[in-house]
PDB file of C-alpha atoms and ligand atoms in Angstrom:
ATOM      1  CA  MET Z   1     -31.323 -39.909  21.664  1.00 60.00           C
ATOM      2  CA  GLN Z   2     -28.121 -41.446  20.447  1.00 61.00           C
ATOM      3  CA  GLN Z   3     -25.311 -41.127  23.011  1.00 77.00           C
ATOM      4  CA  VAL Z   4     -22.412 -42.184  20.810  1.00 88.00           C
ATOM      5  CA  PHE Z   5     -20.634 -39.669  18.592  1.00 89.00           C
ATOM      6  CA  THR Z   6     -20.628 -41.575  15.313  1.00 92.00           C
ATOM      7  CA  LYS Z   7     -18.434 -41.164  12.250  1.00 93.00           C
ATOM      8  CA  SER Z   8     -21.380 -39.922  10.259  1.00 93.00           C
ATOM      9  CA  MET Z   9     -22.108 -37.222  12.869  1.00 93.00           C
ATOM     10  CA  ALA Z  10     -18.474 -36.137  12.717  1.00 95.00           C
ATOM     11  CA  ARG Z  11     -18.611 -36.073   8.926  1.00 96.00           C
ATOM     12  CA  ASN Z  12     -21.804 -34.020   8.904  1.00 96.00           C
ATOM     13  CA  ILE Z  13     -20.340 -31.483  11.322  1.00 96.00           C
ATOM     14  CA  PHE Z  14     -17.227 -31.241   9.177  1.00 97.00           C
ATOM     15  CA  LEU Z  15     -19.126 -30.875   5.899  1.00 97.00           C
ATOM     16  CA  GLY Z  16     -21.699 -28.515   7.373  1.00 97.00           C
ATOM     17  CA  GLY Z  17     -18.990 -26.376   8.964  1.00 97.00           C
ATOM     18  CA  ALA Z  18     -16.927 -26.315   5.802  1.00 98.00           C
ATOM     19  CA  ALA Z  19     -19.944 -25.289   3.716  1.00 98.00           C
ATOM     20  CA  PHE Z  20     -20.965 -22.632   6.233  1.00 98.00           C
ATOM     21  CA  PHE Z  21     -17.545 -20.982   6.324  1.00 98.00           C
ATOM     22  CA  LEU Z  22     -17.102 -21.306   2.565  1.00 98.00           C
ATOM     23  CA  ILE Z  23     -20.303 -19.300   2.142  1.00 98.00           C
ATOM     24  CA  ILE Z  24     -19.068 -16.646   4.601  1.00 98.00           C
ATOM     25  CA  TYR Z  25     -15.759 -16.529   2.732  1.00 98.00           C
ATOM     26  CA  LEU Z  26     -17.493 -16.054  -0.622  1.00 98.00           C
ATOM     27  CA  VAL Z  27     -19.802 -13.333   0.739  1.00 98.00           C
ATOM     28  CA  LEU Z  28     -16.863 -11.416   2.262  1.00 97.00           C
ATOM     29  CA  THR Z  29     -14.825 -11.803  -0.939  1.00 97.00           C
ATOM     30  CA  TYR Z  30     -17.725 -10.430  -2.967  1.00 97.00           C
ATOM     31  CA  ASP Z  31     -18.087  -7.551  -0.527  1.00 96.00           C
ATOM     32  CA  SER Z  32     -14.344  -6.735  -0.819  1.00 93.00           C
ATOM     33  CA  TRP Z  33     -14.621  -6.622  -4.599  1.00 93.00           C
ATOM     34  CA  GLN Z  34     -17.506  -4.156  -4.209  1.00 92.00           C
ATOM     35  CA  GLN Z  35     -15.603  -1.964  -1.723  1.00 90.00           C
ATOM     36  CA  ILE Z  36     -12.115  -1.835  -3.276  1.00 90.00           C
ATOM     37  CA  PRO Z  37     -12.975   0.313  -6.336  1.00 88.00           C
ATOM     38  CA  LYS Z  38     -14.604   2.928  -4.043  1.00 87.00           C
ATOM     39  CA  ARG Z  39     -11.448   3.078  -1.929  1.00 89.00           C
ATOM     40  CA  ASP Z  40      -8.546   2.850  -4.392  1.00 86.00           C
ATOM     41  CA  HIS Z  41     -10.156   5.043  -7.123  1.00 88.00           C
ATOM     42  CA  ALA Z  42      -8.094   3.138  -9.717  1.00 87.00           C
ATOM     43  CA  ASP Z  43     -10.190   4.923 -12.370  1.00 88.00           C
ATOM     44  CA  GLN Z  44      -8.250   8.091 -11.475  1.00 90.00           C
ATOM     45  CA  MET Z  45      -4.909   6.585 -12.484  1.00 94.00           C
ATOM     46  CA  THR Z  46      -3.853   9.066 -15.154  1.00 96.00           C
ATOM     47  CA  PRO Z  47      -0.904   8.278 -17.472  1.00 97.00           C
ATOM     48  CA  ALA Z  48       1.284  10.391 -15.127  1.00 97.00           C
ATOM     49  CA  VAL Z  49       0.210   8.321 -12.094  1.00 97.00           C
ATOM     50  CA  ILE Z  50       0.968   5.092 -13.964  1.00 97.00           C
ATOM     51  CA  ALA Z  51       4.371   6.413 -15.102  1.00 98.00           C
ATOM     52  CA  GLY Z  52       5.165   7.521 -11.535  1.00 98.00           C
ATOM     53  CA  LYS Z  53       4.176   4.137 -10.147  1.00 97.00           C
ATOM     54  CA  TYR Z  54       6.449   2.500 -12.695  1.00 98.00           C
ATOM     55  CA  LEU Z  55       9.377   4.712 -11.620  1.00 98.00           C
ATOM     56  CA  VAL Z  56       8.769   4.003  -7.928  1.00 98.00           C
ATOM     57  CA  ASP Z  57       8.454   0.259  -8.575  1.00 97.00           C
ATOM     58  CA  THR Z  58      11.605   0.081 -10.720  1.00 98.00           C
ATOM     59  CA  HIS Z  59      13.815   2.182  -8.407  1.00 97.00           C
ATOM     60  CA  ASP Z  60      13.264   0.015  -5.349  1.00 96.00           C
ATOM     61  CA  CYS Z  61      11.846   2.792  -3.176  1.00 97.00           C
ATOM     62  CA  ILE Z  62      10.271   0.081  -0.996  1.00 97.00           C
ATOM     63  CA  GLY Z  63      13.752  -1.352  -0.443  1.00 97.00           C
ATOM     64  CA  CYS Z  64      13.940   1.433   2.174  1.00 97.00           C
ATOM     65  CA  HIS Z  65      10.394   2.873   2.452  1.00 97.00           C
ATOM     66  CA  THR Z  66       6.958   1.431   3.132  1.00 95.00           C
ATOM     67  CA  ILE Z  67       3.940   2.101   0.914  1.00 95.00           C
ATOM     68  CA  ASN Z  68       0.704   1.699   2.860  1.00 93.00           C
ATOM     69  CA  GLY Z  69       2.680  -0.288   5.426  1.00 92.00           C
ATOM     70  CA  GLU Z  70       4.305  -2.705   2.956  1.00 94.00           C
ATOM     71  CA  GLY Z  71       8.038  -2.579   2.371  1.00 95.00           C
ATOM     72  CA  SER Z  72      11.057  -1.768   4.515  1.00 95.00           C
ATOM     73  CA  TYR Z  73      11.268   0.153   7.761  1.00 93.00           C
ATOM     74  CA  TYR Z  74      14.478   2.051   7.051  1.00 95.00           C
ATOM     75  CA  ALA Z  75      12.777   5.218   5.780  1.00 95.00           C
ATOM     76  CA  PRO Z  76       9.401   6.996   6.233  1.00 95.00           C
ATOM     77  CA  GLU Z  77       6.039   5.803   4.895  1.00 95.00           C
ATOM     78  CA  LEU Z  78       5.373   7.055   1.326  1.00 96.00           C
ATOM     79  CA  GLY Z  79       1.614   6.354   1.149  1.00 93.00           C
ATOM     80  CA  ASN Z  80       0.819   9.536   3.082  1.00 93.00           C
ATOM     81  CA  VAL Z  81       3.944  11.597   2.321  1.00 95.00           C
ATOM     82  CA  TYR Z  82       2.065  13.813  -0.134  1.00 96.00           C
ATOM     83  CA  LYS Z  83      -0.374  14.855   2.598  1.00 93.00           C
ATOM     84  CA  ARG Z  84       2.427  15.341   5.110  1.00 93.00           C
ATOM     85  CA  ARG Z  85       4.840  17.261   2.863  1.00 94.00           C
ATOM     86  CA  GLY Z  86       3.214  18.331  -0.423  1.00 95.00           C
ATOM     87  CA  GLY Z  87       4.513  18.036  -3.982  1.00 96.00           C
ATOM     88  CA  ALA Z  88       7.043  20.911  -3.897  1.00 97.00           C
ATOM     89  CA  PHE Z  89       8.808  19.489  -0.849  1.00 97.00           C
ATOM     90  CA  ILE Z  90       8.925  15.990  -2.352  1.00 98.00           C
ATOM     91  CA  GLU Z  91      10.504  17.239  -5.599  1.00 97.00           C
ATOM     92  CA  ALA Z  92      13.051  19.371  -3.758  1.00 97.00           C
ATOM     93  CA  TRP Z  93      13.808  16.502  -1.400  1.00 97.00           C
ATOM     94  CA  ILE Z  94      14.468  13.956  -4.148  1.00 97.00           C
ATOM     95  CA  ARG Z  95      16.676  16.473  -6.006  1.00 97.00           C
ATOM     96  CA  ALA Z  96      18.707  17.263  -2.873  1.00 96.00           C
ATOM     97  CA  GLN Z  97      19.733  13.680  -2.052  1.00 95.00           C
ATOM     98  CA  PRO Z  98      21.930  12.548  -0.480  1.00 95.00           C
ATOM     99  CA  THR Z  99      21.778  15.103   2.328  1.00 94.00           C
ATOM    100  CA  GLY Z 100      25.132  14.041   3.746  1.00 93.00           C
ATOM    101  CA  VAL Z 101      23.989  15.078   7.228  1.00 93.00           C
ATOM    102  CA  ALA Z 102      26.158  13.157   9.679  1.00 93.00           C
ATOM    103  CA  GLY Z 103      24.238  10.644  11.744  1.00 93.00           C
ATOM    104  CA  ARG Z 104      21.112  10.713   9.526  1.00 94.00           C
ATOM    105  CA  ARG Z 105      20.091   7.863   7.264  1.00 95.00           C
ATOM    106  CA  GLN Z 106      20.779   8.598   3.618  1.00 96.00           C
ATOM    107  CA  MET Z 107      18.747   8.295   0.432  1.00 96.00           C
ATOM    108  CA  PRO Z 108      20.487   7.931  -2.968  1.00 97.00           C
ATOM    109  CA  GLN Z 109      20.448  10.468  -5.808  1.00 97.00           C
ATOM    110  CA  PHE Z 110      18.334   9.058  -8.653  1.00 97.00           C
ATOM    111  CA  ASN Z 111      18.949  11.844 -11.218  1.00 97.00           C
ATOM    112  CA  PHE Z 112      15.282  12.020 -12.245  1.00 97.00           C
ATOM    113  CA  THR Z 113      14.247  14.504 -14.923  1.00 97.00           C
ATOM    114  CA  GLN Z 114      11.614  17.176 -14.184  1.00 97.00           C
ATOM    115  CA  SER Z 115       8.897  15.174 -15.944  1.00 97.00           C
ATOM    116  CA  GLN Z 116       9.852  12.029 -14.022  1.00 98.00           C
ATOM    117  CA  LEU Z 117       9.618  13.987 -10.756  1.00 98.00           C
ATOM    118  CA  ASP Z 118       6.181  15.281 -11.814  1.00 98.00           C
ATOM    119  CA  ASP Z 119       5.066  11.692 -12.464  1.00 98.00           C
ATOM    120  CA  ILE Z 120       6.360  10.493  -9.077  1.00 98.00           C
ATOM    121  CA  VAL Z 121       4.524  13.330  -7.321  1.00 98.00           C
ATOM    122  CA  ALA Z 122       1.339  12.502  -9.277  1.00 98.00           C
ATOM    123  CA  TYR Z 123       1.633   8.894  -8.126  1.00 98.00           C
ATOM    124  CA  LEU Z 124       2.313   9.860  -4.487  1.00 97.00           C
ATOM    125  CA  LYS Z 125      -0.691  12.215  -4.592  1.00 97.00           C
ATOM    126  CA  TRP Z 126      -2.915   9.447  -5.964  1.00 96.00           C
ATOM    127  CA  LEU Z 127      -1.578   7.070  -3.285  1.00 95.00           C
ATOM    128  CA  SER Z 128      -2.398   9.529  -0.525  1.00 94.00           C
ATOM    129  CA  ASN Z 129      -6.071   9.523  -1.571  1.00 93.00           C
ATOM    130  CA  ILE Z 130      -6.526   5.760  -1.136  1.00 92.00           C
ATOM    131  CA  ASP Z 131      -8.842   5.046   1.786  1.00 89.00           C
ATOM    132  CA  THR Z 132      -6.701   2.693   3.900  1.00 89.00           C
ATOM    133  CA  ASN Z 133      -8.686   3.142   7.135  1.00 87.00           C
ATOM    134  CA  ASN Z 134      -5.741   5.329   8.239  1.00 85.00           C
ATOM    135  CA  TRP Z 135      -3.241   2.508   7.854  1.00 87.00           C
ATOM    136  CA  PRO Z 136      -0.429   2.555   8.877  1.00 89.00           C
ATOM    137  CA  PRO Z 137      -1.550   3.863  12.279  1.00 86.00           C
ATOM    138  CA  ASN Z 138       1.519   5.999  13.011  1.00 81.00           C
ATOM    139  CA  ILE Z 139       1.924   8.945  10.700  1.00 79.00           C
ATOM    140  CA  GLN Z 140       5.401   8.250   9.281  1.00 78.00           C
ATOM    141  CA  GLY Z 141       4.958   4.478   9.266  1.00 65.00           C
TER     142      GLY Z 141
HETATM  143  C1  LIG G 201      18.667   3.489   0.272  1.00 69.59           C
HETATM  144  C2  LIG G 201      17.397   3.776   0.906  1.00 69.59           C
HETATM  145  C3  LIG G 201      16.384   4.636   0.184  1.00 69.59           C
HETATM  146  C4  LIG G 201      15.852   4.466  -1.070  1.00 69.59           C
HETATM  147  C5  LIG G 201      16.158   3.375  -2.093  1.00 69.59           C
HETATM  148  C6  LIG G 201      14.876   5.530  -1.239  1.00 69.59           C
HETATM  149  N1  LIG G 201      14.818   6.314  -0.127  1.00 69.59           N
HETATM  150 FE1  LIG G 201      13.601   7.898   0.181  1.00 69.59          FE
HETATM  151  N2  LIG G 201      14.398   8.208   2.016  1.00 69.59           N
HETATM  152  C7  LIG G 201      15.383   7.411   2.598  1.00 69.59           C
HETATM  153  C8  LIG G 201      15.659   7.905   3.938  1.00 69.59           C
HETATM  154  C9  LIG G 201      16.661   7.278   4.912  1.00 69.59           C
HETATM  155  C10 LIG G 201      14.829   9.027   4.151  1.00 69.59           C
HETATM  156  C11 LIG G 201      14.763   9.911   5.419  1.00 69.59           C
HETATM  157  C12 LIG G 201      16.045  10.690   5.551  1.00 69.59           C
HETATM  158  C13 LIG G 201      16.009  11.726   6.659  1.00 69.59           C
HETATM  159  O1  LIG G 201      14.968  11.877   7.319  1.00 69.59           O
HETATM  160  O2  LIG G 201      17.019  12.409   6.814  1.00 69.59           O
HETATM  161  C14 LIG G 201      14.059   9.181   2.924  1.00 69.59           C
HETATM  162  C15 LIG G 201      13.097  10.183   2.741  1.00 69.59           C
HETATM  163  C16 LIG G 201      12.294  10.290   1.635  1.00 69.59           C
HETATM  164  C17 LIG G 201      11.250  11.266   1.471  1.00 69.59           C
HETATM  165  C18 LIG G 201      10.848  12.318   2.504  1.00 69.59           C
HETATM  166  C19 LIG G 201       9.966  11.601   3.522  1.00 69.59           C
HETATM  167  C20 LIG G 201       9.442  12.459   4.628  1.00 69.59           C
HETATM  168  O3  LIG G 201       8.610  11.945   5.376  1.00 69.59           O
HETATM  169  O4  LIG G 201       9.847  13.612   4.743  1.00 69.59           O
HETATM  170  C21 LIG G 201      10.659  11.042   0.247  1.00 69.59           C
HETATM  171  C22 LIG G 201       9.505  11.799  -0.391  1.00 69.59           C
HETATM  172  C23 LIG G 201      11.356   9.923  -0.352  1.00 69.59           C
HETATM  173  N3  LIG G 201      12.349   9.490   0.508  1.00 69.59           N
HETATM  174  C24 LIG G 201      11.032   9.383  -1.587  1.00 69.59           C
HETATM  175  C25 LIG G 201      11.688   8.297  -2.164  1.00 69.59           C
HETATM  176  C26 LIG G 201      11.376   7.758  -3.469  1.00 69.59           C
HETATM  177  C27 LIG G 201      10.274   8.256  -4.382  1.00 69.59           C
HETATM  178  C28 LIG G 201      12.244   6.723  -3.692  1.00 69.59           C
HETATM  179  C29 LIG G 201      12.378   5.856  -4.933  1.00 69.59           C
HETATM  180  C30 LIG G 201      12.572   6.583  -6.174  1.00 69.59           C
HETATM  181  C31 LIG G 201      13.096   6.615  -2.515  1.00 69.59           C
HETATM  182  N4  LIG G 201      12.735   7.580  -1.620  1.00 69.59           N
HETATM  183  C32 LIG G 201      14.100   5.686  -2.379  1.00 69.59           C
HETATM  184  C33 LIG G 201      15.983   6.312   2.034  1.00 69.59           C
HETATM  185  C34 LIG G 201      15.728   5.806   0.772  1.00 69.59           C
END
């Protein structure tokens, strides 16, 4: 048996390893594409959900909040806020801002109309039904 580690052996290990992990990568990517639609139920994005997502995206809510762990850590997680608080609380909360309570962090007043608030709640409800494997792990993010 050859004792010397030749260039061609090194090349074969490199190419074989690269091919092996490329195949694993492709299989896992394919699997993710199979799993995601079952988890995000994008087919349940009604026009209200889409409008609410647009409002949340264009009012920089993630400048302060996180959504499914992504965003800023100034204010509570919004991905699960519908399950924690419910739609009525969320509407009343957004209307009541800023609270002006001394020592508490403040959220701006956005002056949303009733139908805009309904859309935001529809979006937050849809968000709360995404299967994120319970991410983020602490309830308020
Ligand atoms: C300037 C920062 C800021 C922005 C921008 C902001 N928020 Fe907030 N929000 C806060 C803070 C701070 C709190 C928590 C205040 C407290 O607990 O007294 C909060 C709380 C909330 C709550 C209640 C959360 C809970 O767990 O009870 C909801 C719902 C909410 N925000 C929705 C939104 C939405 C929707 C937007 C975008 C339209 C938004 N926020 C934009 C700062 C912000």
